[in-house]
CSV table of C-alpha atoms in Angstrom, one decimal:
chain,number,residue,atom,x,y,z
A,1,TRP,CA,-170.5,14.2,-94.6
A,2,ARG,CA,-169.3,14.2,-98.3
A,3,PRO,CA,-165.9,14.9,-99.6
A,4,LYS,CA,-165.5,18.2,-101.4
A,5,ALA,CA,-165.3,18.0,-105.1
A,6,PRO,CA,-161.9,18.9,-106.5
A,7,SER,CA,-161.8,22.6,-107.4
A,8,ARG,CA,-159.6,24.5,-109.8
A,9,SER,CA,-156.4,25.5,-108.1
A,10,PRO,CA,-155.6,29.2,-107.9
A,11,SER,CA,-152.1,28.3,-109.0
A,12,ALA,CA,-153.3,26.8,-112.3
A,13,GLY,CA,-151.1,28.0,-115.1
A,14,ARG,CA,-148.0,28.1,-112.8
A,15,PRO,CA,-145.6,25.2,-112.8
A,16,THR,CA,-146.9,22.5,-110.5
A,17,HIS,CA,-143.8,22.7,-108.2
A,18,LEU,CA,-144.7,26.4,-107.4
A,19,LYS,CA,-147.5,26.0,-104.9
A,20,MET,CA,-147.2,29.4,-103.4
A,21,LYS,CA,-149.7,31.6,-101.7
A,22,MET,CA,-150.5,34.5,-104.0
A,23,ARG,CA,-152.0,37.9,-103.6
A,24,ARG,CA,-155.7,38.2,-103.9
A,25,SER,CA,-155.6,40.1,-107.2
A,26,GLU,CA,-153.4,37.4,-108.7
A,27,ARG,CA,-155.7,34.6,-107.6
A,28,GLN,CA,-158.6,36.4,-109.2
A,29,GLY,CA,-156.7,36.7,-112.5
A,30,GLY,CA,-156.4,40.5,-112.3
A,31,HIS,CA,-153.5,42.8,-111.9
A,32,SER,CA,-153.4,45.5,-109.3
A,33,ALA,CA,-151.9,48.9,-109.9
A,34,VAL,CA,-149.4,48.2,-107.2
A,35,GLY,CA,-148.4,44.8,-108.8
A,36,GLU,CA,-147.8,46.4,-112.2
A,37,ALA,CA,-145.6,49.2,-110.6
A,38,HIS,CA,-143.2,46.5,-109.3
A,39,HIS,CA,-142.2,45.7,-112.9
A,40,VAL,CA,-141.3,49.3,-113.6
A,41,SER,CA,-139.6,50.2,-110.2
A,42,GLU,CA,-136.8,48.4,-108.5
A,43,PRO,CA,-136.9,44.6,-108.6
A,44,PRO,CA,-138.2,42.8,-105.6
A,45,ILE,CA,-136.1,40.8,-103.2
A,46,ILE,CA,-136.2,37.1,-102.4
A,47,ALA,CA,-135.9,36.2,-98.7
A,48,VAL,CA,-135.2,32.8,-97.3
A,49,ASP,CA,-135.6,31.6,-93.7
A,50,PRO,CA,-133.4,28.5,-93.6
A,51,GLY,CA,-134.0,25.5,-91.4
A,52,ARG,CA,-133.0,21.9,-91.0
A,53,ASP,CA,-136.1,20.3,-92.7
A,54,LYS,CA,-138.0,23.2,-94.3
A,55,CYS,CA,-137.3,26.7,-95.4
A,56,GLY,CA,-139.5,29.8,-95.6
A,57,LEU,CA,-139.4,31.6,-98.9
A,58,ALA,CA,-140.8,35.0,-99.9
A,59,ALA,CA,-140.7,37.5,-102.7
A,60,VAL,CA,-141.2,41.0,-101.4
A,61,ALA,CA,-141.4,44.2,-103.4
A,62,THR,CA,-139.4,47.2,-102.3
A,63,ASP,CA,-142.5,48.9,-100.9
A,64,GLY,CA,-143.2,45.9,-98.7
A,65,THR,CA,-145.9,44.2,-100.8
A,66,VAL,CA,-145.7,40.4,-100.4
A,67,LEU,CA,-145.7,39.0,-103.9
A,68,ALA,CA,-145.3,35.3,-103.0
A,69,ARG,CA,-144.7,33.1,-100.0
A,70,ALA,CA,-144.0,29.4,-99.6
A,71,VAL,CA,-142.7,26.8,-97.2
A,72,VAL,CA,-140.5,24.3,-99.0
A,73,ASN,CA,-138.4,21.3,-98.2
A,74,VAL,CA,-134.8,22.2,-97.7
A,75,SER,CA,-133.8,19.8,-100.5
A,76,LYS,CA,-135.8,21.9,-103.0
A,77,ILE,CA,-134.8,25.3,-101.8
A,78,GLY,CA,-132.1,25.9,-104.6
A,79,PRO,CA,-134.5,25.4,-107.5
A,80,MET,CA,-137.3,27.3,-105.9
A,81,VAL,CA,-135.1,30.3,-105.3
A,82,ALA,CA,-133.8,30.1,-108.8
A,83,THR,CA,-137.4,30.0,-110.1
A,84,LEU,CA,-138.4,33.1,-108.1
A,85,VAL,CA,-135.2,35.0,-109.0
A,86,GLY,CA,-136.0,34.3,-112.7
A,87,ALA,CA,-139.8,35.0,-112.4
A,88,TYR,CA,-139.3,38.3,-110.5
A,89,ASN,CA,-135.9,39.3,-111.9
A,90,ALA,CA,-134.8,39.7,-108.3
A,91,ALA,CA,-131.4,41.3,-107.7
A,92,VAL,CA,-130.9,40.3,-104.0
A,93,VAL,CA,-131.5,37.1,-102.0
A,94,VAL,CA,-131.7,37.8,-98.3
A,95,LEU,CA,-130.8,34.7,-96.3
A,96,GLY,CA,-131.2,34.2,-92.5
A,97,ALA,CA,-127.9,33.6,-90.8
A,98,ARG,CA,-128.7,30.9,-88.3
A,99,THR,CA,-129.7,27.2,-88.5
A,100,GLY,CA,-128.9,25.6,-91.8
A,101,SER,CA,-127.8,28.8,-93.5
A,102,ARG,CA,-124.5,27.3,-94.8
A,103,GLU,CA,-126.2,24.4,-96.6
A,104,VAL,CA,-129.0,26.6,-98.0
A,105,ARG,CA,-126.4,29.2,-99.2
A,106,ALA,CA,-124.5,26.4,-101.0
A,107,ALA,CA,-127.7,25.1,-102.6
A,108,ILE,CA,-128.7,28.6,-103.8
A,109,GLU,CA,-125.2,29.4,-105.1
A,110,ALA,CA,-125.2,26.1,-107.0
A,111,VAL,CA,-128.3,27.0,-109.1
A,112,THR,CA,-128.0,30.8,-109.2
A,113,PRO,CA,-124.2,31.5,-109.5
A,114,GLY,CA,-124.6,35.3,-110.1
A,115,ALA,CA,-127.1,35.9,-107.3
A,116,ARG,CA,-126.2,38.5,-104.6
A,117,ILE,CA,-126.8,36.7,-101.3
A,118,ILE,CA,-126.9,38.8,-98.2
A,119,ALA,CA,-126.9,37.3,-94.7
A,120,ALA,CA,-129.5,38.8,-92.3
A,121,ASP,CA,-129.9,38.4,-88.5
A,122,GLU,CA,-132.8,36.1,-87.7
A,123,HIS,CA,-133.1,37.1,-84.1
A,124,MET,CA,-136.8,36.9,-83.0
A,125,THR,CA,-138.2,36.3,-86.5
A,126,THR,CA,-140.2,33.3,-85.5
A,127,LEU,CA,-142.0,35.2,-82.8
A,128,GLU,CA,-142.6,38.1,-85.1
A,129,ALA,CA,-143.8,35.7,-87.8
A,130,ARG,CA,-146.3,34.2,-85.4
A,131,ARG,CA,-147.7,37.6,-84.5
A,132,ARG,CA,-147.8,38.5,-88.2
A,133,TYR,CA,-149.7,35.3,-89.0
A,134,TRP,CA,-152.4,36.0,-86.5
A,135,ARG,CA,-152.6,39.6,-87.6
A,136,GLU,CA,-153.2,38.4,-91.2
A,137,ASN,CA,-155.4,35.5,-90.2
A,138,PRO,CA,-157.4,36.5,-87.1
A,139,PRO,CA,-158.5,33.6,-85.0
A,140,ARG,CA,-162.1,32.6,-85.1
A,141,GLY,CA,-164.4,30.8,-82.7
A,142,LEU,CA,-163.0,29.6,-79.4
A,143,ARG,CA,-159.4,30.2,-80.6
A,144,ARG,CA,-160.1,34.0,-80.1
A,145,LEU,CA,-160.3,33.3,-76.4
A,146,ILE,CA,-156.8,31.8,-76.2
A,147,PRO,CA,-154.1,34.5,-75.2
A,148,GLU,CA,-152.0,35.5,-78.2
A,149,GLY,CA,-148.8,34.1,-76.6
A,150,LEU,CA,-150.3,30.7,-76.2
A,151,ARG,CA,-151.8,30.4,-79.7
A,152,LEU,CA,-150.0,28.2,-82.2
A,153,PRO,CA,-150.7,28.6,-85.9
A,154,PRO,CA,-152.2,25.6,-87.6
A,155,GLU,CA,-149.6,25.6,-90.4
A,156,PRO,CA,-145.9,26.3,-90.6
A,157,ILE,CA,-145.0,30.0,-90.5
A,158,ASP,CA,-141.5,29.9,-92.0
A,159,ASP,CA,-142.8,31.8,-95.0
A,160,TRP,CA,-143.8,34.7,-92.7
A,161,ALA,CA,-140.4,34.6,-91.1
A,162,ALA,CA,-138.9,35.1,-94.6
A,163,VAL,CA,-141.2,38.1,-95.1
A,164,ILE,CA,-139.9,39.5,-91.8
A,165,LEU,CA,-136.3,39.1,-93.0
A,166,ALA,CA,-137.2,40.9,-96.2
A,167,GLU,CA,-138.9,43.7,-94.4
A,168,ARG,CA,-135.9,44.1,-92.1
A,169,TYR,CA,-133.5,44.3,-95.1
A,170,LEU,CA,-135.7,46.9,-96.7
A,171,GLY,CA,-136.0,48.9,-93.5
A,172,LEU,CA,-139.7,48.3,-93.2
A,173,SER,CA,-139.9,46.4,-90.0
A,174,GLY,CA,-142.4,47.5,-87.4
A,175,ARG,CA,-145.2,47.6,-90.0
């Protein structure tokens, strides 16, 4: 066994504090026709799934295309939202209305005073996020044999919960 050699990060060129999952076309350095249309049409929305320790964060275009996702420490949520609002020229921040939402709202308002923050119902977003994770990342090997309800994703899914919140706001749920 040998350790892997360090590879060039797909997020090279982005600020180091923005370690987000990007669309395949963005990782390959290209631009998709869909991605370019987002700059011309309505600005995307930013969605935040708040929590006590970590928050899910997503930038979603009005057609439902996920532009960026991240799971960030709750102490860094304000600056991260401000960065995404600036990067995507977002007009709306959708914020889950349950655990930790007051603190997260205060952090966002402190760094983006003019942002329009809309509270959204978070009911069942974690379960929907888990289903969505497995749909986007089908299990392999023996994990395929485990019933879907018993499978736990190997990484936090708060970012997928934020995507679900954005889709609900846009009226695209059930995709």
